[in-house]
Amino acid sequence: MLDSIYIGMSGLASYSKGLQTISNNVANMNTQGFKTSTPRFEDVYYGQEFARNTPTTPARIQYGSGVEYGYASLNMSQGDVRSSDGKLDLAIQGNGFLTLLDGNAVRYARTGQFTVGDDGFVVDKVSGLKLAALNASGNLEAISIAGKQMSPPQATTAVTFTDNLSSGATNFSVPNIDVYDANGGKHTLTAAFEPDSTIMPGRWKVTVTDEQGMPVVEDHLQFFGGIPQPGADSIDVTLTSVDAPPLSIKLDFSQGVTNFSAGSTSSLRVTKTDGYAAGTLTSMSINDDGQIGLAYSNGQTDHTALVALANFTDPLRLTQLGHGLFDASYVPAPIYGKSGSGALGQLLAGATEASNVDLSNEFGQMILIQRGFQASSQVVTTANEMIMQLFQMRGQG
């Protein structure tokens, strides 16, 4: 009967741990990226005794020692993917894990809300771990935008024009032509056009002035049959500045510029310039391939490394650490790749993965554990009553 009490106590202890697992699942029903665990129970040591011989073989009496809480089995089913306001918030639709660096240790997560730290590294807001990418050598490295907060200026080398300079116009000008020197300094030019057919029909005088209205260059364009004549379809402009090297610019009229008659109305305009000022980082985003894009105030964009995703042959063997993190120290090394490659799922930016807790299933498990606890408690009570009765019988004797 003492053995029965110990067996009943093993049930009470095991079901208490099972209830703890269920309670943790329910408590994390709104925790992003949380994965539930299912309690698993195991029977423990069986002994045996030999009874008196039977006509054929010795009789054996087997007895067990109760139950123990074996382990908690992870449930890696996909949680709901929900849209988020954070452009660097990440979720995965399908297989795979985000790779995070904790010093020399590697951790994994199904979702995360990321931001740029003071040191330029992209880090998880909750755990502070660094988001990892694969470098050219195939090794993991922390994603950093250090040194990329600014977009350096680029000097203008060409200004391209398009549309029609009417042959019937007496004059025309294209104002507000913004160009930039090597230091990012902005210069605003105006190009004025006047017909000059004294030498040849279709000839135009072009005068380029700066923002103070001072002439920078005077040159000519030559049209033949309504289109620019090769060799006379561009004008070279040189600007000088006290704080930048001389700026040489080509005004290009060879692509789409015409000289057909449209009365006094001309539609000639600038279609493209290739220079820009210095810019500051204004926003970050992640595309479907997991590549981080940078946008600057000068209209330029840049891209940095691809987010590394990890795929495990048996993710159920991962160890849950808290904060949505998993440890893979005791499982085979994962295969790394980019979003959507191989067996990896699709990385989703501006989204998070919700918990995969199913309340109806958890409550069903809780009822079973409660019944097991009650039954084990009843065994202890009954065995105790039998022992008390035995003691009373001995006293009466």
Coordinates of C-alpha atoms in Angstrom, one line a residue:
M1 CA 0.0 0.0 0.0
L2 CA 2.9 2.3 0.6
D3 CA 3.9 1.6 -3.0
S4 CA 0.4 2.7 -4.1
I5 CA 0.9 6.0 -2.3
Y6 CA 4.2 6.6 -4.1
I7 CA 2.6 5.7 -7.4
G8 CA -0.3 8.0 -6.8
M9 CA 2.2 10.8 -5.8
S10 CA 4.0 10.3 -9.1
G11 CA 0.7 10.9 -10.9
L12 CA 0.2 14.1 -8.9
A13 CA 3.7 15.4 -9.7
S14 CA 3.5 14.5 -13.4
Y15 CA 0.1 15.9 -14.0
S16 CA 1.1 19.1 -12.1
K17 CA 3.9 19.6 -14.7
G18 CA 1.5 18.8 -17.5
L19 CA -0.8 21.5 -16.2
Q20 CA 2.1 23.9 -16.1
T21 CA 2.7 23.2 -19.8
I22 CA -0.9 23.8 -20.7
S23 CA -1.0 26.9 -18.6
N24 CA 2.1 28.3 -20.4
N25 CA 0.4 27.6 -23.8
V26 CA -2.8 29.4 -22.8
A27 CA -0.9 32.3 -21.2
N28 CA 1.0 32.9 -24.5
M29 CA -2.0 32.8 -26.8
N30 CA -1.2 36.4 -27.9
T31 CA 2.6 36.1 -28.0
Q32 CA 4.0 36.6 -31.5
G33 CA 5.8 33.6 -32.8
F34 CA 5.0 31.4 -29.8
K35 CA 4.8 27.6 -30.5
T36 CA 2.8 25.4 -28.2
S37 CA 4.1 22.3 -26.4
T38 CA 2.1 19.1 -25.9
P39 CA 2.8 17.3 -22.6
R40 CA 3.9 13.7 -23.0
F41 CA 3.8 11.2 -20.1
E42 CA 5.8 8.0 -19.7
D43 CA 5.4 4.9 -17.5
V44 CA 8.4 4.2 -15.3
Y45 CA 10.4 1.1 -14.1
Y46 CA 8.7 -2.2 -14.1
G47 CA 9.9 -4.9 -11.7
Q48 CA 8.9 -8.5 -11.4
E49 CA 8.7 -11.3 -8.8
F50 CA 8.6 -15.0 -9.4
A51 CA 5.7 -16.9 -7.9
R52 CA 5.4 -20.6 -7.2
N53 CA 6.0 -22.9 -10.2
T54 CA 3.1 -23.8 -12.5
P55 CA 3.0 -27.0 -14.4
T56 CA 4.8 -25.4 -17.4
T57 CA 6.7 -22.2 -16.3
P58 CA 7.3 -20.0 -13.3
A59 CA 4.6 -17.4 -12.8
R60 CA 5.8 -13.8 -12.8
I61 CA 4.2 -10.9 -11.0
Q62 CA 4.9 -7.5 -12.7
Y63 CA 4.5 -4.2 -11.1
G64 CA 5.2 -0.6 -12.2
S65 CA 6.4 2.4 -10.3
G66 CA 4.0 5.0 -11.7
V67 CA 4.2 7.8 -14.2
E68 CA 6.6 10.6 -15.0
Y69 CA 6.4 13.7 -17.1
G70 CA 8.5 12.7 -20.1
Y71 CA 8.9 15.7 -22.3
A72 CA 7.0 18.6 -24.0
S73 CA 6.6 18.0 -27.7
L74 CA 6.8 21.2 -29.8
N75 CA 4.0 22.0 -32.2
M76 CA 5.6 23.9 -35.2
S77 CA 2.3 24.5 -37.1
Q78 CA 2.0 27.9 -38.8
G79 CA 0.4 30.7 -36.8
D80 CA -1.7 33.3 -38.5
V81 CA 0.2 35.9 -40.4
R82 CA -0.9 39.4 -39.5
S83 CA 0.0 42.7 -41.2
S84 CA 2.1 45.1 -39.2
D85 CA 3.0 48.8 -39.3
G86 CA 6.7 48.1 -39.1
K87 CA 8.5 47.9 -42.5
L88 CA 11.2 45.8 -40.9
D89 CA 8.8 43.4 -39.2
L90 CA 9.2 39.9 -40.6
A91 CA 7.2 36.7 -40.8
I92 CA 7.6 33.5 -42.9
Q93 CA 4.9 31.9 -44.9
G94 CA 6.0 28.3 -45.0
N95 CA 9.1 26.5 -43.8
G96 CA 12.2 28.2 -42.3
F97 CA 13.5 30.4 -39.5
L98 CA 15.0 33.8 -39.2
T99 CA 18.7 33.6 -38.2
L100 CA 19.8 35.8 -35.3
L101 CA 23.2 36.3 -33.8
D102 CA 23.9 36.5 -30.1
G103 CA 27.6 37.1 -30.0
N104 CA 29.1 33.9 -31.3
A105 CA 25.9 31.9 -30.7
V106 CA 23.2 31.5 -33.3
R107 CA 19.5 31.6 -32.5
Y108 CA 16.4 31.1 -34.6
A109 CA 13.0 32.7 -34.7
R110 CA 9.8 32.4 -36.8
T111 CA 9.0 36.1 -36.6
G112 CA 10.5 39.3 -35.4
Q113 CA 10.1 43.1 -35.1
F114 CA 13.3 44.7 -36.1
T115 CA 14.8 48.2 -35.9
V116 CA 18.2 49.8 -36.5
G117 CA 20.3 50.1 -33.4
D118 CA 22.6 53.1 -32.6
D119 CA 25.6 51.1 -33.9
G120 CA 23.9 50.5 -37.3
F121 CA 23.0 46.9 -36.8
V122 CA 19.5 45.6 -37.5
V123 CA 18.3 44.1 -34.2
D124 CA 15.2 42.5 -32.8
K125 CA 13.3 44.9 -30.6
V126 CA 12.5 42.3 -27.9
S127 CA 15.7 40.2 -27.6
G128 CA 18.2 42.7 -29.0
L129 CA 19.8 40.0 -31.2
K130 CA 21.2 40.9 -34.6
L131 CA 19.5 39.8 -37.8
A132 CA 21.9 37.8 -39.9
A133 CA 22.6 37.5 -43.7
L134 CA 24.8 35.3 -45.8
N135 CA 28.0 36.9 -47.1
A136 CA 29.7 36.1 -50.4
S137 CA 31.6 33.2 -48.7
G138 CA 28.4 31.6 -47.5
N139 CA 29.0 32.6 -43.8
L140 CA 26.6 34.3 -41.5
E141 CA 27.2 38.0 -40.7
A142 CA 25.1 40.6 -38.9
I143 CA 23.3 43.0 -41.2
S144 CA 24.5 46.5 -40.7
I145 CA 23.8 49.8 -42.4
A146 CA 26.8 51.6 -40.7
G147 CA 28.3 53.9 -43.3
K148 CA 25.1 53.9 -45.4
Q149 CA 23.1 56.6 -43.5
M150 CA 24.3 59.1 -46.2
S151 CA 24.1 58.9 -50.0
P152 CA 27.1 60.7 -51.5
P153 CA 26.5 63.3 -54.2
Q154 CA 27.1 62.7 -57.8
A155 CA 28.1 65.4 -60.3
T156 CA 25.9 66.0 -63.3
T157 CA 27.4 64.9 -66.6
A158 CA 24.5 65.0 -68.9
V159 CA 21.1 66.7 -69.3
T160 CA 18.8 65.0 -71.9
F161 CA 16.0 66.9 -73.7
T162 CA 13.0 65.6 -75.5
D163 CA 9.9 66.8 -77.4
N164 CA 9.4 69.5 -80.0
L165 CA 11.1 72.9 -80.5
S166 CA 8.7 74.4 -83.0
S167 CA 10.2 75.8 -86.1
G168 CA 7.6 78.5 -86.1
A169 CA 8.6 79.9 -82.7
T170 CA 10.5 83.2 -82.4
N171 CA 12.1 82.2 -79.1
F172 CA 11.7 79.6 -76.3
S173 CA 13.4 78.8 -73.0
V174 CA 13.6 75.9 -70.7
P175 CA 14.1 77.2 -67.1
N176 CA 15.0 75.5 -63.8
I177 CA 17.5 73.0 -65.1
D178 CA 19.0 71.8 -61.8
V179 CA 22.5 70.4 -62.0
Y180 CA 24.9 69.4 -59.2
D181 CA 28.7 69.7 -58.8
A182 CA 31.0 67.0 -57.2
N183 CA 30.3 68.4 -53.7
G184 CA 26.5 68.2 -54.2
G185 CA 26.2 72.0 -54.7
K186 CA 23.1 72.8 -56.7
H187 CA 23.2 75.1 -59.8
T188 CA 20.1 76.2 -61.7
L189 CA 20.4 76.8 -65.4
T190 CA 18.2 78.3 -68.1
A191 CA 18.5 77.4 -71.8
A192 CA 17.1 80.0 -74.2
F193 CA 16.6 79.2 -77.9
E194 CA 16.4 81.7 -80.8
P195 CA 16.1 80.9 -84.5
D196 CA 19.3 81.8 -86.4
S197 CA 18.8 80.9 -90.1
T198 CA 21.2 83.5 -91.5
I199 CA 23.7 80.8 -92.2
M200 CA 21.5 77.7 -92.7
P201 CA 17.8 76.9 -92.2
G202 CA 17.0 74.9 -89.0
R203 CA 19.8 76.6 -87.1
W204 CA 19.1 77.8 -83.5
K205 CA 21.2 79.9 -81.2
V206 CA 21.3 78.5 -77.6
T207 CA 22.2 80.7 -74.7
V208 CA 22.7 79.0 -71.3
T209 CA 22.6 81.3 -68.2
D210 CA 23.1 80.6 -64.5
E211 CA 20.8 81.4 -61.6
Q212 CA 22.0 85.0 -61.6
G213 CA 21.2 85.4 -65.2
M214 CA 24.8 85.5 -66.3
P215 CA 25.6 83.8 -69.6
V216 CA 27.5 80.5 -69.2
V217 CA 27.8 79.5 -72.8
E218 CA 26.5 80.4 -76.3
D219 CA 26.3 77.7 -79.0
H220 CA 24.2 76.5 -81.9
L221 CA 21.9 73.6 -82.7
Q222 CA 21.4 72.4 -86.2
F223 CA 18.2 70.6 -87.4
F224 CA 17.9 68.9 -90.8
G225 CA 14.5 67.5 -91.8
G226 CA 13.0 68.2 -88.4
I227 CA 15.6 66.2 -86.5
P228 CA 19.0 67.2 -84.9
Q229 CA 21.9 66.9 -87.3
P230 CA 24.5 64.4 -86.0
G231 CA 27.6 66.3 -84.7
A232 CA 25.5 69.4 -84.0
D233 CA 23.0 67.9 -81.6
S234 CA 24.6 68.7 -78.2
I235 CA 26.1 71.6 -76.3
D236 CA 28.9 71.4 -73.8
V237 CA 28.6 73.5 -70.7
T238 CA 31.4 74.2 -68.1
L239 CA 30.5 75.6 -64.7
T240 CA 33.0 76.9 -62.1
S241 CA 32.6 77.1 -58.4
V242 CA 34.7 78.3 -55.5
D243 CA 34.2 75.2 -53.4
A244 CA 34.1 72.4 -56.1
P245 CA 36.0 71.3 -59.2
P246 CA 34.9 72.6 -62.6
L247 CA 31.7 70.9 -63.7
S248 CA 31.4 69.8 -67.3
I249 CA 27.9 69.0 -68.6
K250 CA 26.6 67.8 -71.9
L251 CA 23.2 69.2 -73.0
D252 CA 22.0 66.3 -75.2
F253 CA 19.3 66.9 -77.9
S254 CA 19.8 63.8 -79.9
Q255 CA 17.1 61.6 -78.2
G256 CA 13.6 62.4 -79.2
V257 CA 14.0 66.2 -79.9
T258 CA 12.3 67.5 -83.1
N259 CA 12.0 70.8 -85.0
F260 CA 8.6 70.5 -86.6
S261 CA 6.2 73.4 -87.0
A262 CA 3.7 73.8 -84.3
G263 CA 3.0 77.5 -84.6
S264 CA 4.4 79.5 -81.7
T265 CA 4.1 76.6 -79.2
S266 CA 7.1 74.5 -78.2
S267 CA 7.1 71.5 -75.9
L268 CA 10.8 71.0 -75.5
R269 CA 11.6 69.9 -71.9
V270 CA 14.2 68.1 -69.8
T271 CA 13.6 64.4 -69.6
K272 CA 16.6 63.2 -67.5
T273 CA 19.6 64.4 -65.5
D274 CA 22.1 62.1 -64.0
G275 CA 23.4 64.1 -61.0
Y276 CA 22.1 64.6 -57.5
A277 CA 22.9 66.2 -54.2
A278 CA 23.9 64.3 -51.0
G279 CA 21.0 62.6 -49.3
T280 CA 20.2 61.2 -45.9
L281 CA 18.5 57.9 -45.2
T282 CA 14.8 58.3 -45.0
S283 CA 13.4 54.7 -44.9
M284 CA 14.2 51.0 -45.0
S285 CA 12.2 48.2 -46.5
I286 CA 12.6 44.5 -47.3
N287 CA 11.5 43.0 -50.6
D288 CA 10.2 39.5 -51.3
D289 CA 13.7 38.1 -51.7
G290 CA 14.6 39.3 -48.3
Q291 CA 16.9 42.1 -49.5
I292 CA 17.0 45.3 -47.4
G293 CA 16.4 48.4 -49.5
L294 CA 17.5 51.9 -48.4
A295 CA 15.8 55.1 -49.6
Y296 CA 17.4 58.5 -49.4
S297 CA 16.2 62.1 -49.4
N298 CA 17.9 62.7 -52.7
G299 CA 15.7 60.1 -54.4
Q300 CA 18.4 57.5 -54.6
T301 CA 18.1 53.9 -53.4
D302 CA 20.5 51.2 -52.4
H303 CA 20.4 47.6 -51.3
T304 CA 22.3 45.6 -48.7
A305 CA 22.5 42.0 -47.8
L306 CA 19.9 39.3 -48.2
V307 CA 18.2 38.1 -44.9
A308 CA 19.4 34.5 -44.2
L309 CA 16.7 31.9 -43.6
A310 CA 17.4 28.5 -42.0
N311 CA 15.7 25.2 -42.7
F312 CA 16.0 22.2 -40.4
T313 CA 15.3 18.6 -41.3
D314 CA 13.4 18.1 -37.9
P315 CA 12.5 21.5 -36.4
L316 CA 10.6 19.6 -33.6
R317 CA 14.0 18.9 -32.0
L318 CA 14.7 22.6 -31.5
T319 CA 14.8 23.9 -27.9
Q320 CA 12.5 26.8 -27.0
L321 CA 14.3 29.5 -25.2
G322 CA 11.7 32.3 -24.7
H323 CA 11.2 35.6 -26.5
G324 CA 10.2 33.5 -29.5
L325 CA 13.8 32.2 -29.8
F326 CA 15.0 28.6 -30.5
D327 CA 18.3 26.9 -29.9
A328 CA 19.7 24.4 -32.4
S329 CA 22.8 23.2 -30.4
Y330 CA 21.6 19.6 -30.3
V331 CA 20.3 19.1 -33.9
P332 CA 22.1 18.8 -37.2
A333 CA 23.2 22.1 -38.8
P334 CA 20.5 23.8 -40.9
I335 CA 20.6 24.6 -44.6
Y336 CA 20.8 28.3 -45.2
G337 CA 19.2 30.1 -48.1
K338 CA 17.2 33.1 -49.3
S339 CA 13.5 33.6 -49.2
G340 CA 11.6 31.3 -51.5
S341 CA 14.6 29.1 -52.5
G342 CA 14.5 25.3 -52.2
A343 CA 12.3 24.2 -49.4
L344 CA 12.3 27.6 -47.7
G345 CA 9.1 29.6 -47.3
Q346 CA 8.3 33.1 -48.4
L347 CA 9.6 35.9 -46.3
L348 CA 7.0 38.6 -45.6
A349 CA 7.9 42.1 -44.7
G350 CA 5.5 44.3 -42.7
A351 CA 4.0 41.3 -41.1
T352 CA 4.3 39.1 -38.0
E353 CA 3.3 35.5 -37.2
A354 CA 0.8 35.1 -34.3
S355 CA 0.9 32.3 -31.7
N356 CA -0.4 28.9 -32.9
V357 CA -2.3 28.3 -29.6
D358 CA -5.6 26.5 -30.2
L359 CA -7.7 27.2 -27.1
S360 CA -10.2 24.5 -27.7
N361 CA -7.4 21.9 -27.9
E362 CA -5.7 23.3 -24.8
F363 CA -8.9 23.2 -22.8
G364 CA -9.4 19.6 -23.9
Q365 CA -5.9 18.7 -22.7
M366 CA -6.5 20.5 -19.5
I367 CA -9.6 18.4 -18.7
L368 CA -7.8 15.2 -19.3
I369 CA -4.9 16.3 -17.0
Q370 CA -7.4 17.4 -14.4
R371 CA -9.1 14.0 -14.5
G372 CA -5.7 12.2 -14.2
F373 CA -4.8 14.4 -11.2
Q374 CA -8.1 13.7 -9.5
A375 CA -7.7 10.0 -10.1
S376 CA -4.2 9.9 -8.7
S377 CA -5.3 11.9 -5.7
Q378 CA -8.1 9.4 -5.1
V379 CA -5.5 6.6 -5.2
V380 CA -3.4 8.3 -2.5
T381 CA -6.5 8.9 -0.4
T382 CA -7.7 5.3 -0.7
A383 CA -4.2 3.8 0.0
N384 CA -3.9 6.1 3.1
E385 CA -7.3 5.0 4.4
M386 CA -6.4 1.3 3.9
I387 CA -3.2 1.9 5.9
M388 CA -5.1 3.6 8.7
Q389 CA -7.5 0.7 8.8
L390 CA -4.5 -1.7 9.1
F391 CA -3.1 0.3 12.0
Q392 CA -6.4 0.3 13.7
M393 CA -6.8 -3.5 13.3
R394 CA -3.3 -4.0 14.8
G395 CA -4.2 -1.8 17.8
Q396 CA -7.3 -3.8 18.3
G397 CA -5.3 -7.0 18.3

